[in-house]
CSV table of C-alpha atoms in Angstrom, one decimal:
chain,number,residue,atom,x,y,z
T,1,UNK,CA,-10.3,12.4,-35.4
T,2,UNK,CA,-8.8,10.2,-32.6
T,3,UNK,CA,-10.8,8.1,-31.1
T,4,UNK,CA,-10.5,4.6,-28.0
T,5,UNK,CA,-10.9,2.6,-30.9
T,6,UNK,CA,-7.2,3.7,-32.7
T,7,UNK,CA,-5.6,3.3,-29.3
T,8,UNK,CA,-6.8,0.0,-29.2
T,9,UNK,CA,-5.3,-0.7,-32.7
T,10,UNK,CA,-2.0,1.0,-31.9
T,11,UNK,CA,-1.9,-0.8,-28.5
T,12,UNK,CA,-2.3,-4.0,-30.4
T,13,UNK,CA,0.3,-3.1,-33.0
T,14,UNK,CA,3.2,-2.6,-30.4
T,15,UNK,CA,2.3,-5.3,-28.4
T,16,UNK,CA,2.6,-7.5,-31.2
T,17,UNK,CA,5.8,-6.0,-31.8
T,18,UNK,CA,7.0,-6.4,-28.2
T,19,UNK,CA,6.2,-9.9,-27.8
T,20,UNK,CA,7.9,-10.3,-31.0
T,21,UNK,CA,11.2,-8.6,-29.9
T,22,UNK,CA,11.3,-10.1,-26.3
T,23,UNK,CA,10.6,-13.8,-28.1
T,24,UNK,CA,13.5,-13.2,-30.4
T,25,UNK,CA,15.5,-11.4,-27.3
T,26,UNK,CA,14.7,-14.8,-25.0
T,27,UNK,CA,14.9,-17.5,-27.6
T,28,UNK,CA,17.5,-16.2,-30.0
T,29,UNK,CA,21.4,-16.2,-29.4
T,30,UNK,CA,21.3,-12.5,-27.4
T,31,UNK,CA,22.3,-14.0,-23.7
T,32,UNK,CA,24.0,-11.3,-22.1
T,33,UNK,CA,22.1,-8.3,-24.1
T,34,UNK,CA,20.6,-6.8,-21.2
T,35,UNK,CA,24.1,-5.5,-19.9
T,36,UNK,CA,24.1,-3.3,-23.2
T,37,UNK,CA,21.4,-1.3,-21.1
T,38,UNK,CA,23.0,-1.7,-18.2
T,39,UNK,CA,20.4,-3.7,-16.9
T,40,UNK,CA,20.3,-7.7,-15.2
T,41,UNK,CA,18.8,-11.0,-16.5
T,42,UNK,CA,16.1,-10.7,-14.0
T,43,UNK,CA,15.4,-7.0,-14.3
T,44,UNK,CA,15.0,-7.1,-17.8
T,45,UNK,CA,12.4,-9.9,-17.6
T,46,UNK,CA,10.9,-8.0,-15.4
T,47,UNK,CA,10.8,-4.5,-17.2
T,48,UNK,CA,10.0,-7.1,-20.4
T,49,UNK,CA,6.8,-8.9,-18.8
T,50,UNK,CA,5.8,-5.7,-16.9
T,51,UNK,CA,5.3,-3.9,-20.3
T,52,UNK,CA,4.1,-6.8,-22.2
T,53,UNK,CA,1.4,-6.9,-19.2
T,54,UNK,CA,0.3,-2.9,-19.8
T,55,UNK,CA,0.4,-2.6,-23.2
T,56,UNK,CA,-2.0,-6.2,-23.2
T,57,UNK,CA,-4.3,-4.1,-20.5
T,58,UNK,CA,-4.6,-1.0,-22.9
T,59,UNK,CA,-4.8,-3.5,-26.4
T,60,UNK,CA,-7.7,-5.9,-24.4
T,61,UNK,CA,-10.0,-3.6,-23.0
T,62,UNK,CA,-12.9,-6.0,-22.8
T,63,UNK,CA,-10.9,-8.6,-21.5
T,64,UNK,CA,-10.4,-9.2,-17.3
T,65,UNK,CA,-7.1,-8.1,-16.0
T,66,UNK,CA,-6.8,-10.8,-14.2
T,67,UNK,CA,-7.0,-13.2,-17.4
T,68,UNK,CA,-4.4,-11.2,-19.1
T,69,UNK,CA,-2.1,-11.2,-16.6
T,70,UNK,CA,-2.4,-14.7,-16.3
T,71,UNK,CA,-1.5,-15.5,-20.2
T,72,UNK,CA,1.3,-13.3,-20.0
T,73,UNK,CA,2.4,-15.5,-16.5
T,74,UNK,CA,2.2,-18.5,-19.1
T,75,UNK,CA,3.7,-17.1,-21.8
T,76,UNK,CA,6.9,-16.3,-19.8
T,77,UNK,CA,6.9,-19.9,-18.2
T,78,UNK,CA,6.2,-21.0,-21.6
T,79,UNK,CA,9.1,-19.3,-23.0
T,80,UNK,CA,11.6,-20.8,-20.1
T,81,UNK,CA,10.4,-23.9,-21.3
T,82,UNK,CA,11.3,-23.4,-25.0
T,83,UNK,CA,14.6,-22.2,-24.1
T,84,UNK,CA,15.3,-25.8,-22.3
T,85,UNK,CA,15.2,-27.0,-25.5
T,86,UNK,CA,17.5,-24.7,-27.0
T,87,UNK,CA,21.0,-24.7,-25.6
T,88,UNK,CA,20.2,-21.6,-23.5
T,89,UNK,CA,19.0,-22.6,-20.0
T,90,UNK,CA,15.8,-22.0,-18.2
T,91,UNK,CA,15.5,-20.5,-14.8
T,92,UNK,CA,12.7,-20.4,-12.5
T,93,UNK,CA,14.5,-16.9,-11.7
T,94,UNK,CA,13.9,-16.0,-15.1
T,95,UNK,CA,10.1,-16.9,-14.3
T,96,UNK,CA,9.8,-15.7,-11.2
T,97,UNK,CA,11.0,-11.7,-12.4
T,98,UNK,CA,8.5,-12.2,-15.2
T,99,UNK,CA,6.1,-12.7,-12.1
T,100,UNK,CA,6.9,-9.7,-10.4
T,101,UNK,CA,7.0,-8.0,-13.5
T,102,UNK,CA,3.5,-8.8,-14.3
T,103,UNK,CA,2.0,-8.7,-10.9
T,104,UNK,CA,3.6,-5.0,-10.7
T,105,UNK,CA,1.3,-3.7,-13.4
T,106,UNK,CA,-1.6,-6.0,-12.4
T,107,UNK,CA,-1.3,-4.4,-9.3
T,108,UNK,CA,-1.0,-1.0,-10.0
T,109,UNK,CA,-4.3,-1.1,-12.0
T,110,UNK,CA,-6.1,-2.7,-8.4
T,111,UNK,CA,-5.1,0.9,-7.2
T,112,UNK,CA,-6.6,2.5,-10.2
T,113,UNK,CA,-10.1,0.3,-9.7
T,114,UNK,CA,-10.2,1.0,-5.6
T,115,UNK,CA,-10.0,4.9,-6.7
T,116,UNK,CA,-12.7,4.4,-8.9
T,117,UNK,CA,-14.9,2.7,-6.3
T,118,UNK,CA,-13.6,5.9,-3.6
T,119,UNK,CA,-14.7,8.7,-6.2
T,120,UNK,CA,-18.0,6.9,-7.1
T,121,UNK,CA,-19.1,5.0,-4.1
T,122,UNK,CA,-17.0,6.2,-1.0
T,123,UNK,CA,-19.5,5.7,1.4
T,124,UNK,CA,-20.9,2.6,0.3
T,125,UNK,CA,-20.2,-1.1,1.8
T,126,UNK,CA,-18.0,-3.5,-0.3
T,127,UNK,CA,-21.1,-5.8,-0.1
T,128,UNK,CA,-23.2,-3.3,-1.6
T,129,UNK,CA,-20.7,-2.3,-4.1
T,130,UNK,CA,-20.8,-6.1,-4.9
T,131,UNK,CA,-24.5,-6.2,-5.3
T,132,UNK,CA,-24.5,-3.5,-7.8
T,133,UNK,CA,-22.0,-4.7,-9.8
T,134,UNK,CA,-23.9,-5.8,-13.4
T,135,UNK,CA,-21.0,-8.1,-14.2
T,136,UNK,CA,-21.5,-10.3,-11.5
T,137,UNK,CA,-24.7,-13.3,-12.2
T,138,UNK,CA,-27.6,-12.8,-9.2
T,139,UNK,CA,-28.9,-15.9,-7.9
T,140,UNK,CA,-32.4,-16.6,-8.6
T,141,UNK,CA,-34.3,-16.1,-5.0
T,142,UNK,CA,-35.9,-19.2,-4.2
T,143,UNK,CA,-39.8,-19.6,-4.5
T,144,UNK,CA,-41.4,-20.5,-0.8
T,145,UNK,CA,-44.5,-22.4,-0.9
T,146,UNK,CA,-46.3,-21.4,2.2
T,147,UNK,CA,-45.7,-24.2,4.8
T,148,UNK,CA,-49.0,-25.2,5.8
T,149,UNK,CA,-49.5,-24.6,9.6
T,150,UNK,CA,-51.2,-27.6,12.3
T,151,UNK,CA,-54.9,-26.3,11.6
T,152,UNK,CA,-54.7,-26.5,7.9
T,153,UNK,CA,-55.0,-28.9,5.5
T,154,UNK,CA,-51.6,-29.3,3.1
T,155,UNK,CA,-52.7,-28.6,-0.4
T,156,UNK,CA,-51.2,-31.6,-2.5
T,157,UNK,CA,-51.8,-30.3,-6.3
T,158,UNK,CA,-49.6,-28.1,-7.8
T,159,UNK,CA,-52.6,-26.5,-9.1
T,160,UNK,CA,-53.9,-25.8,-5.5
T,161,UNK,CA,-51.0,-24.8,-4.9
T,162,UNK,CA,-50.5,-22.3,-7.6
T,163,UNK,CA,-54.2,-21.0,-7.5
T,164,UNK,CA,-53.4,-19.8,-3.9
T,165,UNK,CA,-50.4,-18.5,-4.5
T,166,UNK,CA,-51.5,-16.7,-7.6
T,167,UNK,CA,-55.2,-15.9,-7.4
T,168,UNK,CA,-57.2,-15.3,-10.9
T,169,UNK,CA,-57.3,-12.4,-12.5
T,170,UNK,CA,-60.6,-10.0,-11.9
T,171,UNK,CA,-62.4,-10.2,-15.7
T,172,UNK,CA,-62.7,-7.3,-17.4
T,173,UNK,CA,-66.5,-5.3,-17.1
C-alpha cells in the first residue's frame, strides 16, 4: 500500500540523483550542454535549482522551507566557487539564475500556505493566526507583584509577599 512515507523515500532518491547529475553537469567538462535542449546557461541553472528546490520541499517534509531553500542558495554559490578552481569560470549570473530558480518554487509554496490560511482561517487577523500558531515559542507573561498603594505598608519578605498573593489552602474537614 502507498503511503507519505514512500514518497518521502522516492523524493529522496531522485533528489540525490539530481544533485548528482547537475554536480557532474556544472563541474564536469559539459559547458555548452544546455543548447542540446535548446535551453541557455542561465535558464538551465535556473530550471536546475528550481527542481532541486521542489524535489528537497517534497524529500524534507519536516524541515522549514525557508531553510531548504537557503542550502540549495549555497549549494549553487558553492558550486560557482568550485568551478573557479576548475578551468571553467564562475559567474555571479550563473548564481543569480540559481536564485530565481529557487526563489520561484520557494515562492510558489507561500501561495500554497496563504490558501491554506484563506480555507482554514479566512476571517481571522494575521495576529491572531500568529497566536495560534503551535510552532511559534509564547513568552512567559510576566508575574506583577501588587504595587503597594500610599496607605499601605510595602511588604518586604518574599514570603509576605507570596502568602498574599497565594493565600493557604482551606484544610480538609
Amino acid at each position: 500500500m502507498l503511503t507519505p512515507n514512500h514518497i518521502v523515500i522516492t523524493a529522496r532518491a531522485v533528489l540525490l540523483l539530481g544533485a548528482l547529475t547537475a554536480a557532474i553537469l556544472m563541474l564536469g567538462p559539459f559547458q555548452g550542454a544546455e543548447a542540446a535542449f535548446g535551453l541557455n546557461d542561465k535558464s538551465a541553472h535556473a530550471i536546475a535549482f528550481g527542481g532541486l528546490t521542489a524535489v528537497s520541499f517534497a524529500a524534507f517534509p519536516r524541515m522549514r522551507r525557508w531553510d531548504l531553500a537557503r542550502a540549495a542558495l549555497l549549494l549553487g554559490g558553492g558550486a560557482e566557487l568550485v568551478q573557479m578552481l576548475g578551468d571553467r569560470s564562475a559567474s555571479l549570473g550563473d548564481w543569480a539564475a540559481d536564485a530565481v530558480g529557487v526563489f520561484t518554487v520557494y515562492g510558489s509554496s507561500l501561495i500554497e500556505s496563504a490558501r491554506k490560511m484563506a480555507r482554514e482561517h479566512g476571517a481571522v487577523p494575521f495576529s491572531t493566526i500568529a497566536e495560534m500558531d503551535r510552532r511559534r515559542p509564547r513568552a512567559a507573561k510576566p508575574v506583577l507583584t501588587p504595587v503597594a498603594s500610599h496607605g499601605e505598608e510595602r511588604l518586604a519578605r518574599f514570603a509576605d509577599r507570596a502568602a498574599k498573593r497565594y493565600p493557604p489552602r482551606a484544610s480538609a474537614p
